[in-house]
PDB file of C-alpha atoms and ligand atoms in Angstrom:
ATOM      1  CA  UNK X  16     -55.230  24.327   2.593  1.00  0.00           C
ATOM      2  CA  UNK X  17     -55.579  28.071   3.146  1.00  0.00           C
ATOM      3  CA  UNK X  18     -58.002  29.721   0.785  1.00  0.00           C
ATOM      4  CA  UNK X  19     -57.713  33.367  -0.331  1.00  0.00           C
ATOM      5  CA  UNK X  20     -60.748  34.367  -2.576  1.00  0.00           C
ATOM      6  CA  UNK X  21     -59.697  37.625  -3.960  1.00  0.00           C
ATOM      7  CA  UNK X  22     -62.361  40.101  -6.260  1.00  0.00           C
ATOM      8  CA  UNK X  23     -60.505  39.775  -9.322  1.00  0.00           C
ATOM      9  CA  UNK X  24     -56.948  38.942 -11.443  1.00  0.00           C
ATOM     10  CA  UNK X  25     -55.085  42.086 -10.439  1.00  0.00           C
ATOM     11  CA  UNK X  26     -56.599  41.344  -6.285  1.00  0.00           C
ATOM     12  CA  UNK X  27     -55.553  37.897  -6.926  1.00  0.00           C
ATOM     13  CA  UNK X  28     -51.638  39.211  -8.213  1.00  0.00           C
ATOM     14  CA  UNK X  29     -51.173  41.445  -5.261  1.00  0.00           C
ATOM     15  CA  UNK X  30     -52.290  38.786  -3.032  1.00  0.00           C
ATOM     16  CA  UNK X  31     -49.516  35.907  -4.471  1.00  0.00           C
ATOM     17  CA  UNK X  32     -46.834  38.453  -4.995  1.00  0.00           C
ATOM     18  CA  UNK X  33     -47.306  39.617  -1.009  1.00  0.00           C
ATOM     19  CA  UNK X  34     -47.352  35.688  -0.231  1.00  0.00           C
ATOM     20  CA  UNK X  35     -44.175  35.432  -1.988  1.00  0.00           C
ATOM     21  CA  UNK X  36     -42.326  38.420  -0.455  1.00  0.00           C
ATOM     22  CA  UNK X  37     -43.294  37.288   2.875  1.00  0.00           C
ATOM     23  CA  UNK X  38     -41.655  33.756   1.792  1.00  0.00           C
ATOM     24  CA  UNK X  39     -38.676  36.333   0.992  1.00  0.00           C
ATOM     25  CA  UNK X  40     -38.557  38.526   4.018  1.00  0.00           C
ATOM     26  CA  UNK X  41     -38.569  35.233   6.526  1.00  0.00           C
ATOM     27  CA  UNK X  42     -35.978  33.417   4.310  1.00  0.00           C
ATOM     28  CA  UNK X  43     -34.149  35.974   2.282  1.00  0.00           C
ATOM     29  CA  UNK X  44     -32.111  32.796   0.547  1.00  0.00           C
ATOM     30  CA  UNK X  45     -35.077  30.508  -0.629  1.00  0.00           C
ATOM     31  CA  UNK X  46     -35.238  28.135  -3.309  1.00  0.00           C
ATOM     32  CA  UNK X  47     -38.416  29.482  -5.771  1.00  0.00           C
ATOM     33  CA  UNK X  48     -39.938  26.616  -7.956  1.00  0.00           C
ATOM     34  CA  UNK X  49     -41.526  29.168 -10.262  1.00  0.00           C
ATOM     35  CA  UNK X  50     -44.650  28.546 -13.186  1.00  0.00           C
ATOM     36  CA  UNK X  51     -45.032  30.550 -16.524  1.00  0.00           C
ATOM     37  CA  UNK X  52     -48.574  31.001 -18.224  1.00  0.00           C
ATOM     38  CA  UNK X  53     -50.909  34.416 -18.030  1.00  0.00           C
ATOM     39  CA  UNK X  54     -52.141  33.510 -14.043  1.00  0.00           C
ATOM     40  CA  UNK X  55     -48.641  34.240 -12.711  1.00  0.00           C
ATOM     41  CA  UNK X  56     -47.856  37.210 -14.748  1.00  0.00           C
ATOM     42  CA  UNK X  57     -49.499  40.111 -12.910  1.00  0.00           C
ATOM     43  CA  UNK X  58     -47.606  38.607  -9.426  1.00  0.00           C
ATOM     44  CA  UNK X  59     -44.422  39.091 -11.408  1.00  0.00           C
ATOM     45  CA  UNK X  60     -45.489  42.546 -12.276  1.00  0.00           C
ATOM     46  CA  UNK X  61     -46.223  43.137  -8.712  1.00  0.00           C
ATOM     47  CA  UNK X  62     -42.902  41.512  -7.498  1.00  0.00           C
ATOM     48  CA  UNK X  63     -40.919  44.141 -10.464  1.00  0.00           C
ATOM     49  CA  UNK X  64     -42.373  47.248  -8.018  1.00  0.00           C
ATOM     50  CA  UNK X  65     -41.951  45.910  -5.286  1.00  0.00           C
ATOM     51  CA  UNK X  66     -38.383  45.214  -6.088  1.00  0.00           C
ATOM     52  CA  UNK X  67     -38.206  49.172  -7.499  1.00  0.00           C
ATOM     53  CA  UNK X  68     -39.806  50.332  -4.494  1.00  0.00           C
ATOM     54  CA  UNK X  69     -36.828  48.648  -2.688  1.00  0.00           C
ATOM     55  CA  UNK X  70     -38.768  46.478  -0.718  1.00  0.00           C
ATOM     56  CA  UNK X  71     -38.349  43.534  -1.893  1.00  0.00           C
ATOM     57  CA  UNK X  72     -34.305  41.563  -2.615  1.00  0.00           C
ATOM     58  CA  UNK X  73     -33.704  38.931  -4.416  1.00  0.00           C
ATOM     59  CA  UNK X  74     -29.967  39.010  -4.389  1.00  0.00           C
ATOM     60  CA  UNK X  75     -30.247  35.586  -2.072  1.00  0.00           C
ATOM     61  CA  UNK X  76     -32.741  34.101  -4.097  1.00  0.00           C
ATOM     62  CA  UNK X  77     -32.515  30.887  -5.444  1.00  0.00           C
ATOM     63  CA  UNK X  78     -34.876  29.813  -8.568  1.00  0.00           C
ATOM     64  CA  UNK X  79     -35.963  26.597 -10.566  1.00  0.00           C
ATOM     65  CA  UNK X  80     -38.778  26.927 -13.057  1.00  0.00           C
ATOM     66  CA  UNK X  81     -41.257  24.337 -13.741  1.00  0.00           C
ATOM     67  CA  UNK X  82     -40.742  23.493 -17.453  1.00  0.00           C
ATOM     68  CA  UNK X  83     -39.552  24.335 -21.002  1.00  0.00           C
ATOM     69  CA  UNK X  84     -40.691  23.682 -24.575  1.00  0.00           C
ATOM     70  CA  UNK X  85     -38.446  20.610 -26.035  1.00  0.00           C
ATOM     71  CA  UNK X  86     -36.401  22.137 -28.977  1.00  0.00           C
ATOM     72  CA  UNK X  87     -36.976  25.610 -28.216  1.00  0.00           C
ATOM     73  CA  UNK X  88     -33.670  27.890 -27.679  1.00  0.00           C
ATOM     74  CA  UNK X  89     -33.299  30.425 -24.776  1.00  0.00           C
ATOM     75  CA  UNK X  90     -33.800  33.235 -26.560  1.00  0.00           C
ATOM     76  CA  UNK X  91     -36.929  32.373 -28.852  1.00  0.00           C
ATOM     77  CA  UNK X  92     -39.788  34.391 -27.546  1.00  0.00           C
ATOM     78  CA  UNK X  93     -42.228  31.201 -26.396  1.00  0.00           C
ATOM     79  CA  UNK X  94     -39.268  29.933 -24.703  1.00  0.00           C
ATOM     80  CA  UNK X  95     -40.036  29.470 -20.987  1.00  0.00           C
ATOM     81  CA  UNK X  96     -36.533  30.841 -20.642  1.00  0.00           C
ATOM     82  CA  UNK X  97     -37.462  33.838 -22.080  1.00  0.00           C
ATOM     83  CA  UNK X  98     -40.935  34.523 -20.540  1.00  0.00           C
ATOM     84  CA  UNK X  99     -39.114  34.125 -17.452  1.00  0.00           C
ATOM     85  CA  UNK X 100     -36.284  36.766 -18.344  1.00  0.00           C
ATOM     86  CA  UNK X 101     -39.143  39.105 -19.521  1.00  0.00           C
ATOM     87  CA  UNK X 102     -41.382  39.609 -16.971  1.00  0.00           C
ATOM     88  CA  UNK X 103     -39.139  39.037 -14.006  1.00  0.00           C
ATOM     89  CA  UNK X 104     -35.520  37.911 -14.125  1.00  0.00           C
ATOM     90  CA  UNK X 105     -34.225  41.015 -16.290  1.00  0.00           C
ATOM     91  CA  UNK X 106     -36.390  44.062 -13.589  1.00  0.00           C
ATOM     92  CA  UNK X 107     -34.752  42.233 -10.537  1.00  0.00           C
ATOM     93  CA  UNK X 108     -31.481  42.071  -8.363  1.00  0.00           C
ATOM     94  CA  UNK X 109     -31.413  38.323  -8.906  1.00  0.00           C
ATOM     95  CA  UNK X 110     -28.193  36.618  -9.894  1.00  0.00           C
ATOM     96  CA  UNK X 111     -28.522  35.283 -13.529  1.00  0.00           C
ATOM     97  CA  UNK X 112     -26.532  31.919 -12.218  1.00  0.00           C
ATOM     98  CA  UNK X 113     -28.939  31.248  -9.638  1.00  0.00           C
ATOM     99  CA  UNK X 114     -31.998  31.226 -11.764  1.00  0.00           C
ATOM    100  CA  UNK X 115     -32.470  27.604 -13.503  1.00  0.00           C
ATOM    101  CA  UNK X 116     -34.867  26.646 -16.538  1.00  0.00           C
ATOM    102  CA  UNK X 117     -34.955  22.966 -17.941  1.00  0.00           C
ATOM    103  CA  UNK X 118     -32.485  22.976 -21.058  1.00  0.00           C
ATOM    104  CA  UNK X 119     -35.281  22.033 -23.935  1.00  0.00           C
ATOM    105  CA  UNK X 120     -32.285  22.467 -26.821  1.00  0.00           C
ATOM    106  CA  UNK X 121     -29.904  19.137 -24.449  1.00  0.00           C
ATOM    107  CA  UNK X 122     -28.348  16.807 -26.945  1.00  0.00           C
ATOM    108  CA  UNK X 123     -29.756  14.433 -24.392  1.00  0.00           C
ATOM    109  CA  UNK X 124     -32.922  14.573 -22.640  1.00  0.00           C
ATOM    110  CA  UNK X 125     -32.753  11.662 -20.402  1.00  0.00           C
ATOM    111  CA  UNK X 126     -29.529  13.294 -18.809  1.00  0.00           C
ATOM    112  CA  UNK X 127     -31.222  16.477 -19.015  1.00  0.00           C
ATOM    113  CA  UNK X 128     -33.939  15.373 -16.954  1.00  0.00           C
ATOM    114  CA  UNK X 129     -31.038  13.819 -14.475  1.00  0.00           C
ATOM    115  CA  UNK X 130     -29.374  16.983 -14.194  1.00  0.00           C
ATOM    116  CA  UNK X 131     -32.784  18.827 -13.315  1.00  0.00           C
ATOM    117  CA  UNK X 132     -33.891  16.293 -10.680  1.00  0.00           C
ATOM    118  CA  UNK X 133     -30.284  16.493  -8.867  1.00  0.00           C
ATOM    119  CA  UNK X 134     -29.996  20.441  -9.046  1.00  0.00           C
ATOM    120  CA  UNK X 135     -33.089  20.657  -7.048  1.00  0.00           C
ATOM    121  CA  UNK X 136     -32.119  18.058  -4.732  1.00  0.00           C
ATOM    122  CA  UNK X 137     -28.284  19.861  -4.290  1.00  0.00           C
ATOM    123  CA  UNK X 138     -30.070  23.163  -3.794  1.00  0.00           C
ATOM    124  CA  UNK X 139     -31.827  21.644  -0.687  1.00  0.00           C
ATOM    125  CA  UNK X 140     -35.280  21.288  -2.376  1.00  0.00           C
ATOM    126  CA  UNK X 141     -37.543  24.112  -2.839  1.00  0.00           C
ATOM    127  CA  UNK X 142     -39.224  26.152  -0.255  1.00  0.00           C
ATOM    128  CA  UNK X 143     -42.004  27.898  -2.073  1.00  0.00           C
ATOM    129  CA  UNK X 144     -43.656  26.573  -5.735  1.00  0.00           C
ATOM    130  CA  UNK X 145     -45.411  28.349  -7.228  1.00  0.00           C
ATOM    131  CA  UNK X 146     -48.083  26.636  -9.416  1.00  0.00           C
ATOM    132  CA  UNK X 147     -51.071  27.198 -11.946  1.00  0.00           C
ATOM    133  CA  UNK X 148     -53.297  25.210 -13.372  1.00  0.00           C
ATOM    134  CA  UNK X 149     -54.398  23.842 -16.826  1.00  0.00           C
ATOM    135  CA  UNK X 150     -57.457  23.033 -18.378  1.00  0.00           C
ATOM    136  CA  UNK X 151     -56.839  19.273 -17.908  1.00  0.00           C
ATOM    137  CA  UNK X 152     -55.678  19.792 -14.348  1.00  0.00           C
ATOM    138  CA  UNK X 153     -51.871  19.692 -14.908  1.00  0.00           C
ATOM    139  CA  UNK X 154     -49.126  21.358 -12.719  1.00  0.00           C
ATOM    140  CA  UNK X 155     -46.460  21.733 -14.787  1.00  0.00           C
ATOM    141  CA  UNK X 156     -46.407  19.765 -17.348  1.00  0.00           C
ATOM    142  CA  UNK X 157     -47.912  16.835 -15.484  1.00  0.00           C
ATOM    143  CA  UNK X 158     -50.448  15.850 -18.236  1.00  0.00           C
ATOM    144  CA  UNK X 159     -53.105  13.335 -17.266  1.00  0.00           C
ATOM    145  CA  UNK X 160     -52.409   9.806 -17.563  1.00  0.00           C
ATOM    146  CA  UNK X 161     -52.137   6.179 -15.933  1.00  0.00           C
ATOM    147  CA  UNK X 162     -49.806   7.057 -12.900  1.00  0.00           C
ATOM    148  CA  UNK X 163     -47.945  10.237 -11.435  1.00  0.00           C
ATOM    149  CA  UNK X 164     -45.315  11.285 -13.180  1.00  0.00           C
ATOM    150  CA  UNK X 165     -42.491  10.984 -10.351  1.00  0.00           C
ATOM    151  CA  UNK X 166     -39.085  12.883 -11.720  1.00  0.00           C
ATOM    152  CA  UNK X 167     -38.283  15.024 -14.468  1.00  0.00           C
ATOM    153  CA  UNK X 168     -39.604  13.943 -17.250  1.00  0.00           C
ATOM    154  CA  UNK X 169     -40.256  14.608 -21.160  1.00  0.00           C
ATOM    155  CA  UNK X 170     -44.256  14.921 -21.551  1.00  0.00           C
ATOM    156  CA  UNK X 171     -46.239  14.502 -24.708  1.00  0.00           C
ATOM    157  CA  UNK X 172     -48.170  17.562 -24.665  1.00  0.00           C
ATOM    158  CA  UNK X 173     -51.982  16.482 -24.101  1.00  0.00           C
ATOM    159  CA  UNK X 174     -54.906  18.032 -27.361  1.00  0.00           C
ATOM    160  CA  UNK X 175     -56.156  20.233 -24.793  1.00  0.00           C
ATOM    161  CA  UNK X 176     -52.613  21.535 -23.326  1.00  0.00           C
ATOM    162  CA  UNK X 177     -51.595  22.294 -27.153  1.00  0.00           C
ATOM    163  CA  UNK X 178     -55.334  24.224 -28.072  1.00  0.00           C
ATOM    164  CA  UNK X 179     -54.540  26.087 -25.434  1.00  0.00           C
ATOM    165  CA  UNK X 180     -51.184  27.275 -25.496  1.00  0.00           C
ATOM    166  CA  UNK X 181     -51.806  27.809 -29.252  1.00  0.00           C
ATOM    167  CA  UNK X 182     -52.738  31.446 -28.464  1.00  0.00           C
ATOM    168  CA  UNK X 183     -49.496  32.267 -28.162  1.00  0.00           C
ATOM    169  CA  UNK X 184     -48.541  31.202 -31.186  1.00  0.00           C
ATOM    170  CA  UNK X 185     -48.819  31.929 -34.730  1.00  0.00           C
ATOM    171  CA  UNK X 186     -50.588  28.761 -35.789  1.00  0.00           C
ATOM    172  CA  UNK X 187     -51.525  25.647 -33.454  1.00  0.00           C
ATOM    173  CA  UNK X 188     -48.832  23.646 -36.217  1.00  0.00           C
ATOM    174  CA  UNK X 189     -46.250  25.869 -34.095  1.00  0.00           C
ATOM    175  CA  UNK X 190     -46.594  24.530 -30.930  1.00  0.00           C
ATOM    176  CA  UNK X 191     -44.091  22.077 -29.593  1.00  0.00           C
ATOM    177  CA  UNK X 192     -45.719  18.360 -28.818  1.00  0.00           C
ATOM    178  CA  UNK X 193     -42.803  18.246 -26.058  1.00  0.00           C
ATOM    179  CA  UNK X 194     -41.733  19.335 -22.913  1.00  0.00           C
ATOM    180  CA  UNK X 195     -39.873  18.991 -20.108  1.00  0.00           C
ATOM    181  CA  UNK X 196     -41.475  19.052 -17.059  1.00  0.00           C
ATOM    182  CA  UNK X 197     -40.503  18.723 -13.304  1.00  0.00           C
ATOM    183  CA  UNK X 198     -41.989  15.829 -12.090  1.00  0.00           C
ATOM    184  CA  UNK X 199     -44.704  15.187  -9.277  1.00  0.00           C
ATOM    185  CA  UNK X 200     -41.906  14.038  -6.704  1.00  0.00           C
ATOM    186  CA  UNK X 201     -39.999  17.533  -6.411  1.00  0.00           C
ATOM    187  CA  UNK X 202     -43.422  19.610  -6.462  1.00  0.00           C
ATOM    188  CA  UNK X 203     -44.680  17.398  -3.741  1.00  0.00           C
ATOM    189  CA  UNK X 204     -41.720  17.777  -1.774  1.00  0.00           C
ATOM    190  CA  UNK X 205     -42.231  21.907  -2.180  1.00  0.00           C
ATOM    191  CA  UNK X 206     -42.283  22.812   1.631  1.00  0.00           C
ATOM    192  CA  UNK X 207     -44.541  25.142   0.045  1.00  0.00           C
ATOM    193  CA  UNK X 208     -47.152  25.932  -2.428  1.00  0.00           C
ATOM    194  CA  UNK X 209     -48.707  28.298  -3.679  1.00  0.00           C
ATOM    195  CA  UNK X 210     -51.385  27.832  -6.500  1.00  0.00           C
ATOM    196  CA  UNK X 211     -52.647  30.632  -8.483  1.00  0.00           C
ATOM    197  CA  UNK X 212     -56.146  30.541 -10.728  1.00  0.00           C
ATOM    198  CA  UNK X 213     -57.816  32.708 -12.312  1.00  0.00           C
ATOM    199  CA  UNK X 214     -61.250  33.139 -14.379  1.00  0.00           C
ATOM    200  CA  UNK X 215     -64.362  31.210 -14.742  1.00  0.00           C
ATOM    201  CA  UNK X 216     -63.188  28.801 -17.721  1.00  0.00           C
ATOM    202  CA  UNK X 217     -60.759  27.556 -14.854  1.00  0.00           C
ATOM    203  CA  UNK X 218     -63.335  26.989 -12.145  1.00  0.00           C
ATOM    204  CA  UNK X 219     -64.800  23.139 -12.732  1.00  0.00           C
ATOM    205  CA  UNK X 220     -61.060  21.769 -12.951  1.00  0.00           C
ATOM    206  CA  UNK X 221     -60.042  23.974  -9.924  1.00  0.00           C
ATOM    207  CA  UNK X 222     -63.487  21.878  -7.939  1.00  0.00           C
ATOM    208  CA  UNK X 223     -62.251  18.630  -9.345  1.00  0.00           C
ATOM    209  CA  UNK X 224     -58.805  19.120  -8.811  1.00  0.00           C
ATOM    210  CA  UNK X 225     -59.572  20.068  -5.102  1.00  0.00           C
ATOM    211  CA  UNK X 226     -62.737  18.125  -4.135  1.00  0.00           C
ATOM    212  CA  UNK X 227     -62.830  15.429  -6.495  1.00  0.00           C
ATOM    213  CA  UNK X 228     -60.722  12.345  -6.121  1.00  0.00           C
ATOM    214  CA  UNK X 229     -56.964  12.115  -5.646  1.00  0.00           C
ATOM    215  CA  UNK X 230     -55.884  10.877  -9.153  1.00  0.00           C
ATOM    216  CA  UNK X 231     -53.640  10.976 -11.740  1.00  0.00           C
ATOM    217  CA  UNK X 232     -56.174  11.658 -14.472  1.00  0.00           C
ATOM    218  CA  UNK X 233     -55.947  15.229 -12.871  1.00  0.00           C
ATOM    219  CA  UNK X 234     -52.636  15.464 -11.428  1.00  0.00           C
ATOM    220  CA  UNK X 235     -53.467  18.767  -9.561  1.00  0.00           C
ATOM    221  CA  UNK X 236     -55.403  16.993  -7.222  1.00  0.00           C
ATOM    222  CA  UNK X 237     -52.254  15.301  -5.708  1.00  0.00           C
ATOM    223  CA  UNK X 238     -52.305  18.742  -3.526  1.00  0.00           C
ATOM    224  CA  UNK X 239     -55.334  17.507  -1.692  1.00  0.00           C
ATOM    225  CA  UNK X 240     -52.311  15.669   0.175  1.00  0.00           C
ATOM    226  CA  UNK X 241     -49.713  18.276   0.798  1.00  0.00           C
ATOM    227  CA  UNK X 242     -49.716  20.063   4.092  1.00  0.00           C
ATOM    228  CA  UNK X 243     -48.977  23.527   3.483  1.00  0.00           C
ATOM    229  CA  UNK X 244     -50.667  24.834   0.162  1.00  0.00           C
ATOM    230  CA  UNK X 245     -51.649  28.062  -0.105  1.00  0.00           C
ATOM    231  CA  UNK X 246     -55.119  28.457  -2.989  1.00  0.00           C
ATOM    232  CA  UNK X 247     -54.947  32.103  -4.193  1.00  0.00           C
ATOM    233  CA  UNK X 248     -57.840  32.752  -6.694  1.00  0.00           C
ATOM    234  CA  UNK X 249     -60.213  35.301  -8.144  1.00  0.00           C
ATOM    235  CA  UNK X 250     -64.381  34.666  -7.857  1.00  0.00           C
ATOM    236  CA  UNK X 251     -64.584  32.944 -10.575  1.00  0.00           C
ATOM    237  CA  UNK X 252     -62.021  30.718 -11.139  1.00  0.00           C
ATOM    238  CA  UNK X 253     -63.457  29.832  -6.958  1.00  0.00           C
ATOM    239  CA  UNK X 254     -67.046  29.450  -7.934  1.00  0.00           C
ATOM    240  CA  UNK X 255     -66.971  25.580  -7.763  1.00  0.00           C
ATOM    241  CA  UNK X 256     -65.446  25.600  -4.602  1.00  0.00           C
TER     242      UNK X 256
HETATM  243  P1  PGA Q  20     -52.261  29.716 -17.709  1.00  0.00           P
HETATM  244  O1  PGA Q  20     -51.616  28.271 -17.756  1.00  0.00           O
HETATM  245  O2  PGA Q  20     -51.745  30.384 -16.469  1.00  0.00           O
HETATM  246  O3  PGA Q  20     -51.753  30.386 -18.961  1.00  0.00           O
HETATM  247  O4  PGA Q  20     -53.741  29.538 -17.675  1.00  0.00           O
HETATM  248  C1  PGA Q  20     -51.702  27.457 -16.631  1.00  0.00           C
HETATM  249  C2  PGA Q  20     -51.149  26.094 -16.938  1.00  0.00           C
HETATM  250  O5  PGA Q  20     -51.327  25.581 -18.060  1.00  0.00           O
HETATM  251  O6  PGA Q  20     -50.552  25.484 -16.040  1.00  0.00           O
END
């Protein structure tokens, strides 16, 4: 695992966004697994300029994005959809058709999660994911629990996932219970990954997540196995490390 240890959150957005339009340059085409959540956001600034600078292309670029909120349309603003289409997908050359969220309004999740898991596989797999972390240690929606969570998959959100995400919404009683979340299998099989954290309330899951055992109780440490992860973080959220 390569470690950078950048000063802050804005250090630590420059940093991932020039890891990703490296990934870019050397394979102009490649498949993006891509997260949503505040650590990301400033990279997806950074990638906007870059993209305005002309620098950067995405016209190649391939996308699949972690997760979406079960019962939430496209266009509702805590739709992962629509975070997506906010801070990236509408400031960039990328083709609409080649970006791909889970479909959290399908009559039928169980094909839903079928479709998801084959799309990734017909696209070749991805080459670079790009990953946060929670509180709990999830990737994704990966919530703790008895055993990895192999394909795509609906998740019962965990107590601490939903206090949490609550800030984004008007009252915790808004947050959806459900998700659906890309599984362990296709993030392991990321040829690439890139994990992103930020700030001190962060650090003692990032240390158990990364030192601590390999276990499904904190399904971020299953990167403790992968051969090619790349740890961008600021101080803080690196203090345990
Ligand atoms: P955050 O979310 O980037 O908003 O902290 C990370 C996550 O829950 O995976």
């Amino acid at each position: 695992m390569r470690i950078y240890r950048e000063d802050d959150y804005c250090a630590m957005s420059r940093r991932g966004a020039d890891i990703l339009a490296a990934q870019l340059l050397l394979r102009p085409d490649s498949v993006l697994g891509l997260a949503t959540g505040v650590t990301p956001m400033g990279m997806y600034r950074e990638l906007v300029e870059k993209n305005h600078r002309g620098e950067l292309d995405f016209s190649r670029v391939r996308t699949v994005n972690l997760d979406e909120y079960v019962g939430l349309a496209p266009d509702h603003e805590q739709s992962y959809r629509y975070f997506m289409q906010r801070n990236l997908f509408d400031h960039v050359n990328i083709n609409p058709d080649a970006t791909h969220v889970p479909d959290g309004r399908a009559r039928c999740m169980a094909a839903e999660c079928r479709r998801y898991d084959q799309l990734i596989e017909d696209l070749g797999g991805i080459d670079l994911q790009v990953l946060g972390i929670g509180r709990n240690g999830h990737i994704g929606f990966n919530e703790p629990g008895d055993e990895f969570p192999l394909g795509t998959h609906v998740a019962e959100l965990a107590d601490s996932t939903i206090d949490a995400n609550a800030r984004f919404f008007a009252s915790r009683d808004q947050v959806p219970r459900k998700a659906l979340s890309m599984g362990i299998r296709s993030i392991f099989q990321a040829r690439r990954i890139l994990l992103m954290v930020s700030g001190r309330e962060k650090a003692d899951i990032v240390a158990a997540a990364l030192k601590g055992p390999v276990t499904p109780r904190v399904t971020a440490s299953v990167l403790q196995l992968h051969p090619d992860v790349i740890l961008v973080g600021d101080r803080e959220a690196l203090s345990g490390l």
